[in-house]
XYZ file of C-alpha atoms in Angstrom:
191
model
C -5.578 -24.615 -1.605
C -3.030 -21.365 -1.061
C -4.481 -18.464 -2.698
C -2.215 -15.458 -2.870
C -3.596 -12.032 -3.277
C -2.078 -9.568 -5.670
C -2.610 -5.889 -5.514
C -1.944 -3.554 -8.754
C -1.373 -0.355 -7.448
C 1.212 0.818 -9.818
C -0.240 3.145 -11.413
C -0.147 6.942 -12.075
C -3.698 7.406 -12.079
C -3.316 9.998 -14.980
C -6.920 10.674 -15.296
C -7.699 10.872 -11.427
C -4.876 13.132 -11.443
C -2.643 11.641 -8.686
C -1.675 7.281 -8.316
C -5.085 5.609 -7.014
C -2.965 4.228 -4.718
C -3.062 7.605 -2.126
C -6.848 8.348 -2.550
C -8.856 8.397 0.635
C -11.904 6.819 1.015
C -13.491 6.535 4.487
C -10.302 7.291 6.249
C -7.818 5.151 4.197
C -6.287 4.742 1.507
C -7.281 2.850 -1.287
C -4.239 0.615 -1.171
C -4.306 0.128 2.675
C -8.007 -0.566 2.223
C -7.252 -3.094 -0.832
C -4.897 -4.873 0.803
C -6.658 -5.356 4.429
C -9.470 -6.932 2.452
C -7.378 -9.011 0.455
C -5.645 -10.112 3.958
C -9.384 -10.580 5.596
C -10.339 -12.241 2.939
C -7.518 -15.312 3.700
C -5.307 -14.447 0.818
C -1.489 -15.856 1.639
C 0.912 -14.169 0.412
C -0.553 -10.658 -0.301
C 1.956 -9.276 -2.420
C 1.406 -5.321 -3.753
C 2.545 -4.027 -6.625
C 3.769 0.043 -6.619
C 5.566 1.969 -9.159
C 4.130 6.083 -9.503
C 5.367 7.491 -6.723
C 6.354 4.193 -4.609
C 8.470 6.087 -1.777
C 5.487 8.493 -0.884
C 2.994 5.366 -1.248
C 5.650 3.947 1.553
C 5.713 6.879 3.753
C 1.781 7.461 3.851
C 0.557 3.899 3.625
C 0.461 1.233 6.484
C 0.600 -1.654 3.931
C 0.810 -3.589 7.943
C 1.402 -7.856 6.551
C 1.759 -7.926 3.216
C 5.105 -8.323 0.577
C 5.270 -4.768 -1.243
C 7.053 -4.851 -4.771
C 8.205 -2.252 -6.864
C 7.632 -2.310 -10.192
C 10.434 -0.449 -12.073
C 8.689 -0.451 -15.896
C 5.004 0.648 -14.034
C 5.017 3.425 -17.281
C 4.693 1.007 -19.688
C 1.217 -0.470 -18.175
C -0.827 -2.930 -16.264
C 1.132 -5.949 -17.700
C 4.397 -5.232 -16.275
C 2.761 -4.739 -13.038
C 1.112 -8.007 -13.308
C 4.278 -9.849 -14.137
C 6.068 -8.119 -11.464
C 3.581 -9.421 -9.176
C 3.335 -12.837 -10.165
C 6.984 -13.282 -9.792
C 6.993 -12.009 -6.439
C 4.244 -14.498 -5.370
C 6.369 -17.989 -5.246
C 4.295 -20.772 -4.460
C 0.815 -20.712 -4.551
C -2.785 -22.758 -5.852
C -3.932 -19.405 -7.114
C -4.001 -15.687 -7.104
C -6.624 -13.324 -6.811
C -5.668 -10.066 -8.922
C -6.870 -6.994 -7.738
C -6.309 -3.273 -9.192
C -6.525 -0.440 -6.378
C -9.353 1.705 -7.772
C -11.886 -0.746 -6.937
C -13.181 0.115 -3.734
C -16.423 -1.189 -4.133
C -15.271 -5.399 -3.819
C -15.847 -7.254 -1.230
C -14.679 -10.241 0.892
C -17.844 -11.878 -0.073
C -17.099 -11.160 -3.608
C -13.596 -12.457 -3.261
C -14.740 -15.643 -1.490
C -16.829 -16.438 -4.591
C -13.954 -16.455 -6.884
C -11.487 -18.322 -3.816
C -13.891 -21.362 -3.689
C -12.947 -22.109 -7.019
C -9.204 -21.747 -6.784
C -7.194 -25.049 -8.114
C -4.555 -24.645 -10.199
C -6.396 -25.520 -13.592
C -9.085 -22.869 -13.361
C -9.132 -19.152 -14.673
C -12.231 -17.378 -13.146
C -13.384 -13.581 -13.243
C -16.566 -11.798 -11.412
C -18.982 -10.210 -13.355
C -21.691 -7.811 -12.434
C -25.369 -7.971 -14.011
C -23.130 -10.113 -16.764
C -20.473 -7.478 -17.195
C -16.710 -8.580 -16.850
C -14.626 -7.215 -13.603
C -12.527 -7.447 -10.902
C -10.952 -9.593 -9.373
C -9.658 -11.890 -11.594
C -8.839 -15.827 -10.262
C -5.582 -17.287 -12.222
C -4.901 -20.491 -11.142
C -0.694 -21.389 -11.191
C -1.254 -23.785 -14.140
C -1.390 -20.018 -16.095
C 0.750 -18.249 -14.711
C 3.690 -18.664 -17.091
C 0.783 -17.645 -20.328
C -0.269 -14.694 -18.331
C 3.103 -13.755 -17.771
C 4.237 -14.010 -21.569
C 1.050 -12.384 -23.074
C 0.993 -9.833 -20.570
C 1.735 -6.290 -22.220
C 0.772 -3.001 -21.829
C -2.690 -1.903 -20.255
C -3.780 -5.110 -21.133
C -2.942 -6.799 -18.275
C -4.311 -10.736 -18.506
C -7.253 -9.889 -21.037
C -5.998 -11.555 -24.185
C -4.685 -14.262 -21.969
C -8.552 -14.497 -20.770
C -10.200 -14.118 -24.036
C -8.036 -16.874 -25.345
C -8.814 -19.103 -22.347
C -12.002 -21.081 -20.565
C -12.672 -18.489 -18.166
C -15.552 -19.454 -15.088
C -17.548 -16.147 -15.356
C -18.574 -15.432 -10.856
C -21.609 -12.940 -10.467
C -21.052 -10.715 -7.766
C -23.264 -7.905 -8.004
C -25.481 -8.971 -5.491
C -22.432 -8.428 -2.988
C -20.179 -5.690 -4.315
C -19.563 -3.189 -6.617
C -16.809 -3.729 -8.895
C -16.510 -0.590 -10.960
C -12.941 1.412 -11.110
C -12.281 4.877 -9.911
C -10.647 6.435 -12.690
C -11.649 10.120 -12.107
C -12.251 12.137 -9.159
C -16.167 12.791 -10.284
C -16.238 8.556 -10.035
C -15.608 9.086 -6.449
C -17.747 11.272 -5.792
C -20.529 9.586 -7.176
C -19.517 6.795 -4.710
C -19.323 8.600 -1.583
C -22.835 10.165 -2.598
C -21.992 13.733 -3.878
C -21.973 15.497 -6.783
């Protein structure tokens, strides 16, 4: 099975204050650190998605192996992002979906969701039951996803209205987002 890897990092980050995409963490940016571990992880293609600020996300980023996109509508939310993406993909089993402001996945957490990849199955981790990131769409949906994608919403109503395999993962990562700078500093152990 070909699993692609698809990184959102389109975003403005409006209440981090600056896109996700150019936080450091450890030496890296979040979107050079996203899309290394979607690389490590065996992901082919790796396509990321920018939009806020793409040329400066360019200039500072190493992004070293992967298909960068820009997303011209990135204002108008997570779903054009995602159909931006999934365009840009081609041919593939499956994608894994992965927004830049969660550090805290894994490789082991996206090799949970890859084992299931076929181009029938929709599949999302969870931690201690709670829906996350990343999100497994296998090619079957990508046309739904693409049409009920819309705003922030991303592929949520096309995963409500959908069988979706539910993948525990907190015993291996972290999947909450960093949406404001006190988030990160919670994660790196300060204040």
């Amino acid at each position: 099975m070909r699993v692609a890897g698809l990184l959102l990092a389109a975003g403005a980050g409006r209440r981090f204050g600056s896109p996700k995409a150019l936080v450091p963490l450890n030496g890296k940016l979040f979107v050079d650190s996203a899309a290394e571990l979607l690389r490590a992880a065996g992901c082919d293609p790796v396509v990321v998605v920018l939009g806020a600020q793409a040329a400066e996300v360019r200039a500072k980023a190493t992004l070293d192996g992967v298909t960068v996109v820009d997303n011209p509508h990135w204002d108008t939310g997570m779903g054009s992002s995602l159909r931006t993406g999934l365009h840009a993909i081609g041919s593939a089993d499956a994608v894994v979906v992965l927004p830049v402001d969660t550090p805290g996945v894994t490789g082991e957490a996206l090799h949970r969701l890859m084992a299931l990849a076929e181009p029938a199955v929709l599949a999302r981790a969870t931690y201690d039951g709670e829906i996350g990131h990343p999100v497994l769409i296998g090619s079957d949906h990508f046309a739904g996803v693409m049409a009920s994608a819309a705003g922030d919403q991303g592929a949520r109503d096309y995963l409500k209205a959908n069988t979706v395999r539910h993948v525990e993962c907190a015993d291996v990562a972290d999947g909450a987002d960093i949406d404001r700078p006190e988030d990160l500093r919670r994660r790196s152990g300060g204040a």
